[in-house]
PDB file of C-alpha atoms in Angstrom:
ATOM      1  CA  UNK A1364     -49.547  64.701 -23.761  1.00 75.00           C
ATOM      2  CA  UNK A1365     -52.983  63.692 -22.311  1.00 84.00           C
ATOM      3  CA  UNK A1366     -51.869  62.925 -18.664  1.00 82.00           C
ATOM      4  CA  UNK A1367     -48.491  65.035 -18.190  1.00 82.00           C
ATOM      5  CA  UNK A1368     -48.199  66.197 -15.091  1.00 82.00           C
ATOM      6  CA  UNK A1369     -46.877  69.508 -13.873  1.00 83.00           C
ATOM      7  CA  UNK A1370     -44.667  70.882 -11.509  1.00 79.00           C
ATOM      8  CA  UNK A1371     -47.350  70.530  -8.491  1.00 83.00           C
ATOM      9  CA  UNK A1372     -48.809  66.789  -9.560  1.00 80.00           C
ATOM     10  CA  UNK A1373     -51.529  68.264 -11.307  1.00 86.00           C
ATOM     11  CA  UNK A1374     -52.932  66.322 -14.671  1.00 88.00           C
ATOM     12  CA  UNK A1375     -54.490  68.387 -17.587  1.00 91.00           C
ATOM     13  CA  UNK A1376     -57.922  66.834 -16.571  1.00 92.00           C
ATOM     14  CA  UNK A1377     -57.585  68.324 -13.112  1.00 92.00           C
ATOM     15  CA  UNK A1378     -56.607  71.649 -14.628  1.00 92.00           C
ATOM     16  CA  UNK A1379     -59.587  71.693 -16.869  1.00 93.00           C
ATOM     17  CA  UNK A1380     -62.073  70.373 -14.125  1.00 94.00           C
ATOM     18  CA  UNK A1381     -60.522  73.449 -11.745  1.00 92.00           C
ATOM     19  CA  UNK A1382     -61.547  75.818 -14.331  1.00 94.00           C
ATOM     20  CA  UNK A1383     -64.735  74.878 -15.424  1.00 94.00           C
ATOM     21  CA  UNK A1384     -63.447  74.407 -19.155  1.00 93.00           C
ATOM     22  CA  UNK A1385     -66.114  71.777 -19.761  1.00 93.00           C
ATOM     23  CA  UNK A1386     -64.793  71.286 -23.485  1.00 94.00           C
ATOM     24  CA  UNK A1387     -61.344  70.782 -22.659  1.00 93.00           C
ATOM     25  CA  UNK A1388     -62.397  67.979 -20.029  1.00 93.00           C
ATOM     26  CA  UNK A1389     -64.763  66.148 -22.915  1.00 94.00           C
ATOM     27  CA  UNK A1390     -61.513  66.245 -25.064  1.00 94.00           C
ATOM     28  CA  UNK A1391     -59.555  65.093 -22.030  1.00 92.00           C
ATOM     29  CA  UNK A1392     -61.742  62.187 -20.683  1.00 92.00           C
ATOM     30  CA  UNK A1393     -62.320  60.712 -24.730  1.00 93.00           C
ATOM     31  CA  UNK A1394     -57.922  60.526 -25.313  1.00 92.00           C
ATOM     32  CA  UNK A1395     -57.632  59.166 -22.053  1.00 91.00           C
ATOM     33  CA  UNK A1396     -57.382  61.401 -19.398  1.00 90.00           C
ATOM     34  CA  UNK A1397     -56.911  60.741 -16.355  1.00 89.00           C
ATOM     35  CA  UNK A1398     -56.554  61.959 -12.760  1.00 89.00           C
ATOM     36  CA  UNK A1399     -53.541  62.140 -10.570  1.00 84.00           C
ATOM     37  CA  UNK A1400     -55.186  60.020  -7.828  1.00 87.00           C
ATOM     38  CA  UNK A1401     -56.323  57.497 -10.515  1.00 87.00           C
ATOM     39  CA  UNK A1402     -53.689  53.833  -9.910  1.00 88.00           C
ATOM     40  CA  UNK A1403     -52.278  54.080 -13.530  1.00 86.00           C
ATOM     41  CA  UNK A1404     -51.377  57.900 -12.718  1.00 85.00           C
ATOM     42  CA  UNK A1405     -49.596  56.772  -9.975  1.00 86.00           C
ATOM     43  CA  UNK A1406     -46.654  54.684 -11.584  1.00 85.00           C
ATOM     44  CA  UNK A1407     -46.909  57.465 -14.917  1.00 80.00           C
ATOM     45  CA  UNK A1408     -46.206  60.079 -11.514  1.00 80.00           C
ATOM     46  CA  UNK A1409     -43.970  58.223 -10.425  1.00 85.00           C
ATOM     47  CA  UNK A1410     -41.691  57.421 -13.212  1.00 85.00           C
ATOM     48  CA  UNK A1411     -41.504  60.964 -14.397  1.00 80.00           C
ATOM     49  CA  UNK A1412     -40.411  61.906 -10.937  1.00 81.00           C
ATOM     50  CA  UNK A1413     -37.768  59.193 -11.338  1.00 86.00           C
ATOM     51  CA  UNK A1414     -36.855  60.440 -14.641  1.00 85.00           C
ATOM     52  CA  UNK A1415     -36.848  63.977 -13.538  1.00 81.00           C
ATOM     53  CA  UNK A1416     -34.249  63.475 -10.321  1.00 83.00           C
ATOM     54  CA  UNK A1417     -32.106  61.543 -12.690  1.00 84.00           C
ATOM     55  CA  UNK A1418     -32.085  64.363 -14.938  1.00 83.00           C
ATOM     56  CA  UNK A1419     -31.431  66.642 -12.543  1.00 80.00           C
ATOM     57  CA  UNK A1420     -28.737  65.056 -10.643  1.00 79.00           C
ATOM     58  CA  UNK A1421     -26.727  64.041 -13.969  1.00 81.00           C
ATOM     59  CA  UNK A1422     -27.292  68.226 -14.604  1.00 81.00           C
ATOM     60  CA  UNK A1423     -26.648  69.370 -11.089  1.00 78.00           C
ATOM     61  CA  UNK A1424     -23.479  66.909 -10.104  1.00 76.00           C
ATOM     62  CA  UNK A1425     -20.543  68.425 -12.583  1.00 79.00           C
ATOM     63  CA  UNK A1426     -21.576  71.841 -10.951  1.00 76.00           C
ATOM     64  CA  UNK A1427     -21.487  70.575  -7.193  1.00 71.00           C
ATOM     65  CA  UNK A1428     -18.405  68.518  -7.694  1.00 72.00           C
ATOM     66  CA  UNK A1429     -16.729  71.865  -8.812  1.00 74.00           C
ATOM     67  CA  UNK A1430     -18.094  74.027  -6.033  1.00 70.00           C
ATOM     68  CA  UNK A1431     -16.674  71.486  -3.659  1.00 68.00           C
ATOM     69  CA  UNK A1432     -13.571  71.635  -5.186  1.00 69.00           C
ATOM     70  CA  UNK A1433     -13.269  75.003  -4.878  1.00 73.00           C
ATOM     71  CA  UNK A1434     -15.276  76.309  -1.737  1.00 72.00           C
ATOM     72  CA  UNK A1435     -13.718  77.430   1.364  1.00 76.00           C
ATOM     73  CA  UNK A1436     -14.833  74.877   3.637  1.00 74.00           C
ATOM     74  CA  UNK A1437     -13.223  71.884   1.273  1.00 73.00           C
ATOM     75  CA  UNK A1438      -9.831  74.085   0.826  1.00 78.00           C
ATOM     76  CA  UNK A1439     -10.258  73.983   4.961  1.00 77.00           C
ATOM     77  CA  UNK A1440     -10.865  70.562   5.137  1.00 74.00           C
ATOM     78  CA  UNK A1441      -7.877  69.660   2.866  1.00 78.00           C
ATOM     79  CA  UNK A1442      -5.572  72.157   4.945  1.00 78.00           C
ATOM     80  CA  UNK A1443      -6.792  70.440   8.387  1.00 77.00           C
ATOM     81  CA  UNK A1444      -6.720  66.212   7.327  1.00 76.00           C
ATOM     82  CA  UNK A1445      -3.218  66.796   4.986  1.00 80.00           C
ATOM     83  CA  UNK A1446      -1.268  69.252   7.089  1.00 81.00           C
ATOM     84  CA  UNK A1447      -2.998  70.522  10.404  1.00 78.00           C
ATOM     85  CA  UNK A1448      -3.679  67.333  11.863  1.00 77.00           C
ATOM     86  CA  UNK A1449      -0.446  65.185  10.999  1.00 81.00           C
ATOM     87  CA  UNK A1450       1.844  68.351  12.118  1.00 79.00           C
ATOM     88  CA  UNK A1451      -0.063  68.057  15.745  1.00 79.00           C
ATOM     89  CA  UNK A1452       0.567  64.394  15.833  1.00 81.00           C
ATOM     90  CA  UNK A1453       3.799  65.108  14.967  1.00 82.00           C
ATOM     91  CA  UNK A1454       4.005  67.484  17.880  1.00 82.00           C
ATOM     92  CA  UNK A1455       2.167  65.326  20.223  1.00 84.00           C
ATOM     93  CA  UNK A1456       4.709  62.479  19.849  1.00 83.00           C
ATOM     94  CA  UNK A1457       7.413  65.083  20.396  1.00 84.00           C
ATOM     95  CA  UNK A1458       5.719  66.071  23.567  1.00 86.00           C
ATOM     96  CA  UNK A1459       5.344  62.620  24.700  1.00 81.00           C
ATOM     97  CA  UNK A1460       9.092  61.718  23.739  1.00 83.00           C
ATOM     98  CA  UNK A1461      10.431  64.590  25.198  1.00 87.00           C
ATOM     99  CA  UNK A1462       7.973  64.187  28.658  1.00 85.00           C
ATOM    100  CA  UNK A1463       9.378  59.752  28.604  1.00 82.00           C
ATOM    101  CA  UNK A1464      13.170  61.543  28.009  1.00 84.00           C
ATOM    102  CA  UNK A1465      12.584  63.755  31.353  1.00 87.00           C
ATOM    103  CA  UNK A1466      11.240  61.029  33.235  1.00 84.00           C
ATOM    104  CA  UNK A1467      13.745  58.743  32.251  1.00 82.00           C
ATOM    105  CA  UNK A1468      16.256  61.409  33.520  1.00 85.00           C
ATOM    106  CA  UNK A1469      14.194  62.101  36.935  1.00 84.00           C
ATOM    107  CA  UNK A1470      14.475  57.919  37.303  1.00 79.00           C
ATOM    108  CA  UNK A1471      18.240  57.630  36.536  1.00 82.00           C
ATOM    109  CA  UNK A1472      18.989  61.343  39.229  1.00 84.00           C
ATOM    110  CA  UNK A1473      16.881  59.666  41.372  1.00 79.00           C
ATOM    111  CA  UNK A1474      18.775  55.856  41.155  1.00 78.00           C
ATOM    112  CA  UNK A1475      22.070  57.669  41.083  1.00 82.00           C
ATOM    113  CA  UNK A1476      21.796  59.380  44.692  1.00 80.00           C
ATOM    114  CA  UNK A1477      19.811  56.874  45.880  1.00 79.00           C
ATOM    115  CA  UNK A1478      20.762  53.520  44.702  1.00 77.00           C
ATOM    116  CA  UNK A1479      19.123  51.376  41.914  1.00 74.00           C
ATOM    117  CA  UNK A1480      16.444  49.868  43.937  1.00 73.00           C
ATOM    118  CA  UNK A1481      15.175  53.417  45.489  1.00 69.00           C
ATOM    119  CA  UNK A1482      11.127  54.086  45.082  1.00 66.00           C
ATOM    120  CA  UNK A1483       9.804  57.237  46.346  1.00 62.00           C
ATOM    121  CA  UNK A1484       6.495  55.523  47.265  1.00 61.00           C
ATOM    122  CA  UNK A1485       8.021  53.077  49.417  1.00 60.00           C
ATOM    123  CA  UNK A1486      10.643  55.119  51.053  1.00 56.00           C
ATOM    124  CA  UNK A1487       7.407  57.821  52.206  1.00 53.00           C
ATOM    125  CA  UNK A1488       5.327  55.433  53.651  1.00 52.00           C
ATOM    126  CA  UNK A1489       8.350  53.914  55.773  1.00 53.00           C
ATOM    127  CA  UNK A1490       9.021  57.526  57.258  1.00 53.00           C
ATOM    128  CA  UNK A1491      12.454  57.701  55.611  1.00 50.00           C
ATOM    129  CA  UNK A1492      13.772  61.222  54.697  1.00 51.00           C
ATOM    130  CA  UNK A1493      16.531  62.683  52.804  1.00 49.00           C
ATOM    131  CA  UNK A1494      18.442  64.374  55.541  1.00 46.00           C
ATOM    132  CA  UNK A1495      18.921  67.938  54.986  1.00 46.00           C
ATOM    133  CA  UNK A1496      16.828  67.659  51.601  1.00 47.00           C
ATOM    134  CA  UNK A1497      19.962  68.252  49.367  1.00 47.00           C
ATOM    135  CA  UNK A1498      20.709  65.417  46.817  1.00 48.00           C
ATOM    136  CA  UNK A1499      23.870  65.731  46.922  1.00 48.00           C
ATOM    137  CA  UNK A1500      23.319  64.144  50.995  1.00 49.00           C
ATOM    138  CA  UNK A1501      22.479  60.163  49.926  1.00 49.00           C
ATOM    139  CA  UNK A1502      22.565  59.073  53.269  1.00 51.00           C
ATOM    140  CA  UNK A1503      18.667  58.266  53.905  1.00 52.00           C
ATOM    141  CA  UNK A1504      18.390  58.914  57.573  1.00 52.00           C
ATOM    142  CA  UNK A1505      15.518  57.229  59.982  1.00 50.00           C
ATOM    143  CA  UNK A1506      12.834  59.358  61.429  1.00 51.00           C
ATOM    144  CA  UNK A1507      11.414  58.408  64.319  1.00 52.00           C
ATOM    145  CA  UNK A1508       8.161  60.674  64.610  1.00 54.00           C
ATOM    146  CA  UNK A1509       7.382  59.237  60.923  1.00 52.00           C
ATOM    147  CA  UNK A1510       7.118  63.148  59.732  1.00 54.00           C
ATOM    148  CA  UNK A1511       9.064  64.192  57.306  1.00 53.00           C
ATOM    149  CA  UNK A1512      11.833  66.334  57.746  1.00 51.00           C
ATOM    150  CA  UNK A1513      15.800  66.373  59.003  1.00 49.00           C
ATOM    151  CA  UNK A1514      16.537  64.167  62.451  1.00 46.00           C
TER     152      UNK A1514
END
């Protein structure tokens, strides 16, 4: 082949012009030679590059697909997005449920020894304390000072 080109770009006529091999480059320029800066070079370049990724990725892809498949990091992966990840969802949920199920409780304690319309917000700001501070003592009792505390 008259204008192959090698691993670095380099044509046969740039080879034999490199190393003075004066007979080589007669041969060379008469079939056609030509050099890798030369316009038709260019598209012969670049379709053998073309040719030689294709190659090389139709070589290379069986054997990265099956490293993949088999590497560490993808057996991690696989452990964290089908098992890992859904069993901490699963546990936030749980959390949350559990955390709505105590607040929920708080709410009803809260309504039962003080009555159904009872907010703590409102009842602070209006200076109204629990008496001696035991639940089981609903009667809200007036403060006058506005601290909190028994009267």
């Amino acid at each position: 082949m008259v204008n192959a080109v090698d691993r670095f770009g380099g044509t046969p006529l740039e080879d034999a012009i490199r190393h003075n091999r004066g007979t080589a480059k007669a041969v060379l320029l008469e079939s056609g030679g030509l050099l890798s800066e030369d316009p038709a070079m260019v598209d012969i370049i670049r379709k053998q590059d073309a040719a030689r990724l294709s190659a090389d990725k139709e070589r290379r892809l069986p054997r990265i697909v099956a490293m993949s498949e088999t590497s560490a990091e993808s057996k991690a992966l696989e452990y964290l997005t089908t098992v890992l990840v859904p069993a901490i969802s699963q546990e936030k949920k749980d959390i949350l449920d559990k955390v709505s199920a105590l607040f929920a409780a708080v709410r009803a304690t809260l309504h039962f020894f003080y009555g159904p319309n009872f907010n703590p917000a409102l009842q602070s700001e209006a200076g109204v304390t629990t008496g001696t501070g035991d639940l089981r003592d609903s009667s809200p009792k007036r403060n006058p000072t506005g601290t909190q505390g028994s009267t």
